[in-house]
Short mmCIF file of C-alpha atoms in Angstrom, two decimals:
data_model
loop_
_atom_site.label_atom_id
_atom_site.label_comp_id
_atom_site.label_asym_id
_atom_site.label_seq_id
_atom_site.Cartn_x
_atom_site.Cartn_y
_atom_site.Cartn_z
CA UNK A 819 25.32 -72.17 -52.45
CA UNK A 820 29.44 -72.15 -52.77
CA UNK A 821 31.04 -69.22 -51.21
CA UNK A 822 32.90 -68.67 -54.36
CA UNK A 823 29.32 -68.09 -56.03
CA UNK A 824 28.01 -66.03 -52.88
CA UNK A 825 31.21 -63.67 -53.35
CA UNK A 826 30.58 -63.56 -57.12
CA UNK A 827 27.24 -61.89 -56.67
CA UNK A 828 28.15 -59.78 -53.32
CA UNK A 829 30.82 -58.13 -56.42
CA UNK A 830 28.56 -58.17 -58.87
CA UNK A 831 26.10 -56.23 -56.13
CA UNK A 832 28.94 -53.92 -55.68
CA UNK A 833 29.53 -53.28 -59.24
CA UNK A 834 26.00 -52.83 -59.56
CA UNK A 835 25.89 -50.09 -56.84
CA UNK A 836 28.48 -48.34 -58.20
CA UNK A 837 27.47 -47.79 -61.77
CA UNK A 838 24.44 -46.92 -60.34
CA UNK A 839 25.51 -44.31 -58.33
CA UNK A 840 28.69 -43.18 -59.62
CA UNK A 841 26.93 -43.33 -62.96
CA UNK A 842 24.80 -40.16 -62.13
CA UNK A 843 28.20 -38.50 -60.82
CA UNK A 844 30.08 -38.97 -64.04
CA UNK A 845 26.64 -37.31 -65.99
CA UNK A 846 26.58 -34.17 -63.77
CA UNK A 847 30.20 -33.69 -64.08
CA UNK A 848 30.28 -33.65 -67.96
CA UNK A 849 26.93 -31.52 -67.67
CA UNK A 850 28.51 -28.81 -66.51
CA UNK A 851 30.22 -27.93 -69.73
CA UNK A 852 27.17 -28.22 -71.69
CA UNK A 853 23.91 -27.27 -69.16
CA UNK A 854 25.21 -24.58 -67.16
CA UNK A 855 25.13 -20.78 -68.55
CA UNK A 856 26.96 -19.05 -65.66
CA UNK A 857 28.77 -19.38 -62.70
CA UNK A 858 25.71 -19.63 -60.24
CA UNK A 859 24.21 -22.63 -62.38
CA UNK A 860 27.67 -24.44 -62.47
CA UNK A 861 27.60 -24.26 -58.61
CA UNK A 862 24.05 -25.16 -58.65
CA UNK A 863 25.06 -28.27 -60.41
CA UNK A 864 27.89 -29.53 -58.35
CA UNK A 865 25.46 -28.95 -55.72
CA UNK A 866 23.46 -31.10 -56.81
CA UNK A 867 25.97 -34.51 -55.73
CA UNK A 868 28.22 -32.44 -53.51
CA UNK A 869 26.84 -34.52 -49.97
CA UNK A 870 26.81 -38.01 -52.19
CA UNK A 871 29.81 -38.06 -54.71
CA UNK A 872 32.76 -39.43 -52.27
CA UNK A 873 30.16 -41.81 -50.54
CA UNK A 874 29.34 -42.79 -53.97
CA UNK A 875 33.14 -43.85 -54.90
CA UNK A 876 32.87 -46.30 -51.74
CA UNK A 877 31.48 -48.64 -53.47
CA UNK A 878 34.15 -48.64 -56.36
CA UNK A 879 36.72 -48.98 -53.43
CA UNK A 880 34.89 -52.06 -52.27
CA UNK A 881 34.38 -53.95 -55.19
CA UNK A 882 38.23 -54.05 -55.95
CA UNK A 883 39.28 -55.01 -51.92
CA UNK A 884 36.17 -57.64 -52.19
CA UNK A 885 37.94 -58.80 -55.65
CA UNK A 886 41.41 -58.36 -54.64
CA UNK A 887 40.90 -60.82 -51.11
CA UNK A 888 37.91 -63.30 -52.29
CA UNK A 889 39.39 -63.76 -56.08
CA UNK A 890 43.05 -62.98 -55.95
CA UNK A 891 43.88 -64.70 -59.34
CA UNK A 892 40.93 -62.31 -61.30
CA UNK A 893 42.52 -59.33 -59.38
CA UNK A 894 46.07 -60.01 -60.81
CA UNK A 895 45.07 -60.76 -64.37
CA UNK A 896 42.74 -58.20 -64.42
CA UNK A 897 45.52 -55.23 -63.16
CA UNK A 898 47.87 -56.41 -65.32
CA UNK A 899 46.24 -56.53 -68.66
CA UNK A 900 43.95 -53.57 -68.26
CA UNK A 901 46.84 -51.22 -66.63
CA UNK A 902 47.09 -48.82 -68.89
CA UNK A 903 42.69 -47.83 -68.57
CA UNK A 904 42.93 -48.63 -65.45
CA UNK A 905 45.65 -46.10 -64.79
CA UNK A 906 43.98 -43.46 -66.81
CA UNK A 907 40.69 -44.06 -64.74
CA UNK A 908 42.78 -43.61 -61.98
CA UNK A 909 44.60 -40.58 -62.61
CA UNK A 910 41.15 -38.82 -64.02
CA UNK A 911 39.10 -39.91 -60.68
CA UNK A 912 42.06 -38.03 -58.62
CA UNK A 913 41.86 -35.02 -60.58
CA UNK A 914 37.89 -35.24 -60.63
CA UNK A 915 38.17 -35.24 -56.67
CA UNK A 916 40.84 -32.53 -57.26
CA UNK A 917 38.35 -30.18 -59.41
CA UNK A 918 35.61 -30.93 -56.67
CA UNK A 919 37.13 -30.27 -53.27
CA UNK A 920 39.33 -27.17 -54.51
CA UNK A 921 37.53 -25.24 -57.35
CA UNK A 922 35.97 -22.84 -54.18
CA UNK A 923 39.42 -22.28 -52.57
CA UNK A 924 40.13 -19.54 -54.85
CA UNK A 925 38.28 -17.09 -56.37
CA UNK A 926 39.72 -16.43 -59.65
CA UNK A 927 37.85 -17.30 -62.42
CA UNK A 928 41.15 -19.11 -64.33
CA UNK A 929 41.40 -21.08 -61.56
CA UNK A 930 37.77 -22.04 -61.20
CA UNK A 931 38.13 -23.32 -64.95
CA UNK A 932 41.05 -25.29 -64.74
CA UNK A 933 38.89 -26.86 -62.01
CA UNK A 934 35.83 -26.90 -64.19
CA UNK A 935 38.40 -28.75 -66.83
CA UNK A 936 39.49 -31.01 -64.27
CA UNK A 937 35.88 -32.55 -63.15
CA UNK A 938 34.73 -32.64 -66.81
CA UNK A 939 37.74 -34.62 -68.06
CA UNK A 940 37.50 -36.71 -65.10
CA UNK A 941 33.96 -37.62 -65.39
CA UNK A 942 34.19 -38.47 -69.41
CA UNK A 943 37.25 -40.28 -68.80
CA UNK A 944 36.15 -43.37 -66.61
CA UNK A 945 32.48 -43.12 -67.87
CA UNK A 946 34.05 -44.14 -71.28
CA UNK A 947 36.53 -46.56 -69.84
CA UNK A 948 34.02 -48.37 -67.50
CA UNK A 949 32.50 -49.90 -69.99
CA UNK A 950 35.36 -50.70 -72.51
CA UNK A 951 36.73 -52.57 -69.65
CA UNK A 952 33.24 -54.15 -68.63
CA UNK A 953 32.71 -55.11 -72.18
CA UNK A 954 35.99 -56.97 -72.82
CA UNK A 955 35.90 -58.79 -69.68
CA UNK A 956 32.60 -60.28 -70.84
CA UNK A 957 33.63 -61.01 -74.33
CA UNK A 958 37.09 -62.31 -73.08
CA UNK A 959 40.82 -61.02 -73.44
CA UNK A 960 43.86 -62.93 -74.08
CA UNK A 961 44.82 -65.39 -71.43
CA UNK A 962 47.19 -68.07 -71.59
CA UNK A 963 47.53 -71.43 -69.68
CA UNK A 964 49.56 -69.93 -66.88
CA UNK A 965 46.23 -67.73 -66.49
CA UNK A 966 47.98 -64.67 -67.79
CA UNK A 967 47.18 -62.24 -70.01
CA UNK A 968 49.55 -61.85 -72.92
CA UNK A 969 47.58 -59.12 -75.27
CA UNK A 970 47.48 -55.68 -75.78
CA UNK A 971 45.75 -52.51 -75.54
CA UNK A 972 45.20 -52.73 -78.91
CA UNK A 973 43.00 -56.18 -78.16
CA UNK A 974 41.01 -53.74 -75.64
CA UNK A 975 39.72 -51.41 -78.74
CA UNK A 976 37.58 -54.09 -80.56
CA UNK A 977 34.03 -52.80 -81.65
CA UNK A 978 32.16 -54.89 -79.07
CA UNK A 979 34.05 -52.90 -76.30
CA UNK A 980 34.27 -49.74 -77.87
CA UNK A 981 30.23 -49.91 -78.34
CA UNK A 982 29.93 -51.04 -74.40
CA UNK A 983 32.07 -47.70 -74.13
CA UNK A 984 29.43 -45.24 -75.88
CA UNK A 985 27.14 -47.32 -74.58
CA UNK A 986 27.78 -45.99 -70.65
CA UNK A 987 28.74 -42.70 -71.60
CA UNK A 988 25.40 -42.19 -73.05
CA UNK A 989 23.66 -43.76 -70.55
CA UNK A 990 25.13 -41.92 -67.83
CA UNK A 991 25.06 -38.43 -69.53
CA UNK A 992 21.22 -39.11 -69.76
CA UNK A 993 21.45 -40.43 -65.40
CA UNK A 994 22.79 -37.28 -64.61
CA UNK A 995 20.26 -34.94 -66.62
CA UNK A 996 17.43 -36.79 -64.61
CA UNK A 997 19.30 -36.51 -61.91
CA UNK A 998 19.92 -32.57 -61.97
CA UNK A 999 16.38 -32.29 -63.35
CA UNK A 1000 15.52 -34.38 -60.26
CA UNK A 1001 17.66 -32.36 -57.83
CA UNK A 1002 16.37 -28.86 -59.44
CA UNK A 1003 14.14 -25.80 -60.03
CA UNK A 1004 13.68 -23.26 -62.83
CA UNK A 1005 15.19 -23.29 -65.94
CA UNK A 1006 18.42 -25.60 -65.25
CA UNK A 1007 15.65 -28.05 -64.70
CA UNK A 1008 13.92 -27.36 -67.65
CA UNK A 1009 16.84 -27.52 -69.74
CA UNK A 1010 18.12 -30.99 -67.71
CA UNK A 1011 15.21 -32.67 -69.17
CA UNK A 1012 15.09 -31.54 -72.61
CA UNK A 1013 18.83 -32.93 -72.98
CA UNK A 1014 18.32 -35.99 -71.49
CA UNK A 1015 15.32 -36.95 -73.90
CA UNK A 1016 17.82 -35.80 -76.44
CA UNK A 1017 21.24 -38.08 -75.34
CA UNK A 1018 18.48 -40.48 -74.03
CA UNK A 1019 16.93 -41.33 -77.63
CA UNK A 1020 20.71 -42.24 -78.51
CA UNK A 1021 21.55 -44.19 -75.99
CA UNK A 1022 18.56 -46.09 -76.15
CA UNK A 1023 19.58 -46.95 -79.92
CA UNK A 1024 23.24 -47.90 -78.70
CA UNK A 1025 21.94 -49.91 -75.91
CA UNK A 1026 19.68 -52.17 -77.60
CA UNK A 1027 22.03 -53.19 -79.80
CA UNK A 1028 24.92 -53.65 -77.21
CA UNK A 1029 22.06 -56.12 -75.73
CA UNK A 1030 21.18 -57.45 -78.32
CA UNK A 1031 24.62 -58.61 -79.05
CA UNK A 1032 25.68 -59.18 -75.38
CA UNK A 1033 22.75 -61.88 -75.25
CA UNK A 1034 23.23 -63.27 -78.66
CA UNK A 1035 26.59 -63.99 -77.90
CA UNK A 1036 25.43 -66.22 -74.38
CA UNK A 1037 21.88 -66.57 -75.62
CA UNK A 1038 20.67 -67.58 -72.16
CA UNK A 1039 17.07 -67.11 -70.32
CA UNK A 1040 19.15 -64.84 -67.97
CA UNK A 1041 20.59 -62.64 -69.60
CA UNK A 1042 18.14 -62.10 -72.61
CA UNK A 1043 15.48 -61.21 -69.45
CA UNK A 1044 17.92 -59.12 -67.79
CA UNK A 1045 18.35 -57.07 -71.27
CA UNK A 1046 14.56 -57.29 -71.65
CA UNK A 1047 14.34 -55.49 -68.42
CA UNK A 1048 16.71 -52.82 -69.24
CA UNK A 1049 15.53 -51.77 -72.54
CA UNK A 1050 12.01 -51.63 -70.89
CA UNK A 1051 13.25 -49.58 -67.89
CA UNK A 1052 15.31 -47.67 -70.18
CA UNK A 1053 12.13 -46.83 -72.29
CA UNK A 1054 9.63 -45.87 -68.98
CA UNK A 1055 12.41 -43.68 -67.68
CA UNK A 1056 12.23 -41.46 -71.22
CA UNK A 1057 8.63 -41.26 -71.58
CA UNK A 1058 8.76 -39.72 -67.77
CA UNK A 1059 11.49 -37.33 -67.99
CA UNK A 1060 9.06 -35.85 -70.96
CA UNK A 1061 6.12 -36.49 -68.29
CA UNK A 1062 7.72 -34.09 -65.74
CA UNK A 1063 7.68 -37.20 -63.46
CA UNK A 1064 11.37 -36.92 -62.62
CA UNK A 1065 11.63 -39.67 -59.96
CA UNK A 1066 10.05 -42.15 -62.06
CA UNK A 1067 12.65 -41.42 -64.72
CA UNK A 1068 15.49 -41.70 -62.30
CA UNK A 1069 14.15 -44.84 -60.89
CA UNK A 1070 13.95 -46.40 -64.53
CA UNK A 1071 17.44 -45.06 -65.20
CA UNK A 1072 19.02 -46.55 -62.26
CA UNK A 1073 17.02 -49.82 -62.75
CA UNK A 1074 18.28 -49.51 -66.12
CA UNK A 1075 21.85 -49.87 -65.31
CA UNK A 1076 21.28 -52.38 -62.55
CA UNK A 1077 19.93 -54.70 -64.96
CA UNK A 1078 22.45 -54.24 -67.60
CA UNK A 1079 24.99 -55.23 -64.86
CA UNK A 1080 22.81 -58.21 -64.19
CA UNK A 1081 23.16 -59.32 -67.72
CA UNK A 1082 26.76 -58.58 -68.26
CA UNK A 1083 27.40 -60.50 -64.96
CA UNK A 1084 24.98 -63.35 -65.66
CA UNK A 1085 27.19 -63.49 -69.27
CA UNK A 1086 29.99 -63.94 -67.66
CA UNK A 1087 28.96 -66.58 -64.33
CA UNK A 1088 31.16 -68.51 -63.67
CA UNK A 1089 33.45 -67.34 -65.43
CA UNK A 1090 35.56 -64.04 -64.41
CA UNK A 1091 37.52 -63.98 -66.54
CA UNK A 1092 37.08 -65.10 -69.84
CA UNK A 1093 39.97 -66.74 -72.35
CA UNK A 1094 39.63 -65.74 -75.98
CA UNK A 1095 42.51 -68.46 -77.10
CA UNK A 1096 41.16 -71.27 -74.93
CA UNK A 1097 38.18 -71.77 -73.26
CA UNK A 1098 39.99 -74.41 -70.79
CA UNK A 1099 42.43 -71.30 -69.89
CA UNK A 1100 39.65 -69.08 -68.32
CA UNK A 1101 39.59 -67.85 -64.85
CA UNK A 1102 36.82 -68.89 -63.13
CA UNK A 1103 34.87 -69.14 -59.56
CA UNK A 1104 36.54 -71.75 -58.73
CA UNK A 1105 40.72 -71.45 -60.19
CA UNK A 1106 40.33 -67.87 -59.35
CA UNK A 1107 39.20 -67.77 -55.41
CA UNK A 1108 40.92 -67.57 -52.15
CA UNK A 1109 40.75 -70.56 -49.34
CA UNK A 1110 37.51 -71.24 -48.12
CA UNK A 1111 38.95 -70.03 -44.68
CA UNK A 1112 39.29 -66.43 -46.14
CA UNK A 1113 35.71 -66.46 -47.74
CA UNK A 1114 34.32 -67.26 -44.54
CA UNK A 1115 35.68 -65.11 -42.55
CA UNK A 1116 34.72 -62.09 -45.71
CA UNK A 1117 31.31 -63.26 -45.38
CA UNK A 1118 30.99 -62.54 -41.80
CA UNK A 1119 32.50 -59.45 -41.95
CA UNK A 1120 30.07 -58.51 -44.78
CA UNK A 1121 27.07 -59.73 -42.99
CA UNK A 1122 28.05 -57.09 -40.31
CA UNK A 1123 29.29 -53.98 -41.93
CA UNK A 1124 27.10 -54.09 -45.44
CA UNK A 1125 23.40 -53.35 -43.54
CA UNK A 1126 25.47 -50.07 -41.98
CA UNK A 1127 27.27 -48.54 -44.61
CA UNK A 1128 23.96 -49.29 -47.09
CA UNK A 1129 21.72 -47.57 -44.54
CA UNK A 1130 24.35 -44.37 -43.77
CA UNK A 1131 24.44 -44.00 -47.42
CA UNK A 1132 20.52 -44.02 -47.71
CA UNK A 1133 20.24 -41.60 -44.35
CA UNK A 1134 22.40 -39.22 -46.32
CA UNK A 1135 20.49 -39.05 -49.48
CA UNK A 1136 17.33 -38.50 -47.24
CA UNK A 1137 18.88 -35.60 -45.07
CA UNK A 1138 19.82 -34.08 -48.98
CA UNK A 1139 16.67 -34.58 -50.23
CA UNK A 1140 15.64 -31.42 -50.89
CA UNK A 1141 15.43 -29.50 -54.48
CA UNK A 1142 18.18 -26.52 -55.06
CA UNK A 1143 17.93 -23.42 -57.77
CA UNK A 1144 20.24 -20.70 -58.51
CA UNK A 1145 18.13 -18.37 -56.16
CA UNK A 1146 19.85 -20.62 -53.21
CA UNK A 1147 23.26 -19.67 -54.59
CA UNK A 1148 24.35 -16.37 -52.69
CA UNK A 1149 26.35 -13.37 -55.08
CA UNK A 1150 28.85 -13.57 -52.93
CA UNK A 1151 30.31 -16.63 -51.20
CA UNK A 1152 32.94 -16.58 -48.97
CA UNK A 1153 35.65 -18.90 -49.51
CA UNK A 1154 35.93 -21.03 -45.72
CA UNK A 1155 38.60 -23.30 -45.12
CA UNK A 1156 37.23 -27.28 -44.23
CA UNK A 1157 34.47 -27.22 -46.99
CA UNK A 1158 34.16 -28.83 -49.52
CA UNK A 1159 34.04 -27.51 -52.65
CA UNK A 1160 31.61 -28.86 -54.55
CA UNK A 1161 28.95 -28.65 -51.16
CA UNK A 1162 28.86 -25.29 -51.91
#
């Protein structure tokens, strides 16, 4: 196998990771302006991915560096067409991590909202944009011969990608409600899997159609399997959460997404970057890769450091294993300096 194909997947593996994990961030954040009732249950949710949520943004920061040295050409074309989402995502990840490490440094309640504000707008924000900017990449943007893209955001907000948009918003509002009904007790839980059957049924309505038109679009074995799988996982993960079974549900959630990154990716092999003018003007693989010398030495490095940070990321959801409940949430809760906000 090429390296140019072996870095292709090791991205689409990162990608994969991320929505994955990130995906059940993003939920929990926008469930805190619809699940929780007070302030105890609003802690009780950021609780809930207080040890995991920076880990999980690793994986965000190492799929661009892994695209940025292994495919420099997909990198450039991909910054400069998308910079305007891409700068929104940004801003509304910093004032996600904002919200999260500061809403406990001080007690008033205005502040604590503006936080609250903060981590709800910046969860919404790139859960939406993620998959605008997924789903145009797949369908192709406007590139010209000198493999650059010459459109506009307006070319961004076509149906297809708008509907890949609703698509992971949905899907990761209903991650996150498994995910706090996973990571619960009492009511919250209760309550955490009642509105993930509810945003569940509708996602599972805007999903199979985004696969259904994703795959008739390549119509390959591939990725009509891969959307196969994640309409079936999609479907075992609701008819847990209304089992009680909450890790099964998670498990078919997260599956879920993986696969539906399988088939967006499988789309778009080997292609990166698509050309809606001219198929001849695409970035691929192969126009779009650094030396074979820098590959190389990326695959070593990879071979080396991956097996760590994967197993320090699955040591830390073990040590937080545990279920939490508003009982675990003291009335009063002094305000420390070096925590972290949303730990507590």
């Amino acid at each position: 196998m090429e390296l140019t194909t072996v870095w292709f997947l090791l991205i689409a593996v990162l990608w994969m990771g991320y929505l994955v994990l990130e995906g059940f961030d993003f939920g929990v954040g926008m469930l805190t302006a619809v699940l929780a009732r007070d302030e105890k249950e609003r802690r009780v949710l950021l609780n809930t991915i207080g040890p995991v949520w920076d880990g999980n943004e690793v994986w965000l920061l190492v799929a661009g560096g892994a695209t940025f040295a292994a495919f420099p050409e997909w990198y450039a074309t991909l910054f400069s067409g998308f910079y305007l989402p891409l700068l929104l995502i940004l801003v509304a990840l910093i004032l996600r991590i904002v919200g999260l490490e500061y809403r406990s440094k001080r007690p008033e309640q205005a502040w604590k909202r503006r936080c609250d504000v903060a981590i709800v707008f910046g969860s919404v924000v790139p859960a939406v944009l993620w998959g605008v900017a997924l789903a145009n990449i797949v369908a192709g943007v406007p590139i010209d011969a000198d493999k650059e893209f010459v459109g506009s955001v307006l070319d961004l907000l076509n149906p297809y990608a708008l509907l890949g948009g609703l698509v992971t918003l949905t899907v990761f509002l209903t991650h996150g409600a498994i995910f706090v009904a996973l990571k619960t007790v009492g009511d919250i839980r209760e309550r955490s899997r009642g509105f993930a059957l509810r945003v569940g049924s509708v996602a599972a309505v805007l999903a199979v159609v985004f696969v259904v038109w994703t795959a008739g679009r390549d119509d390959s074995v591939l990725v009509w399997a891969a959307g196969g799988v994640a309409a079936a996982t999609f479907l075992m993960a609701l008819l847990a959460t209304g089992s009680r079974r909450e890790g099964w549900a998670f498990t078919g959630t997260a599956l879920s997404i993986a696969a539906v990154t399988v088939m967006l990716f499988g789309s778009l092999f080997p292609d990166v970057m698509p050309s809606s003018l001219d198929p001849a003007w695409s970035l691929t693989t192969e126009n779009a890769s650094s030396t074979p010398y820098t590959l190389t030495i990326m695959t070593w490095v990879a071979a080396v450091f991956t097996p760590v940070v994967v197993g320090y990321q699955a040591w830390s959801y073990w040590v937080f294993r545990r279920r939490i409940g508003t009982h675990h949430i003291p009335d009063d809760v002094l305000i420390e300096s070096g925590t972290t906000g949303a730990s507590r």
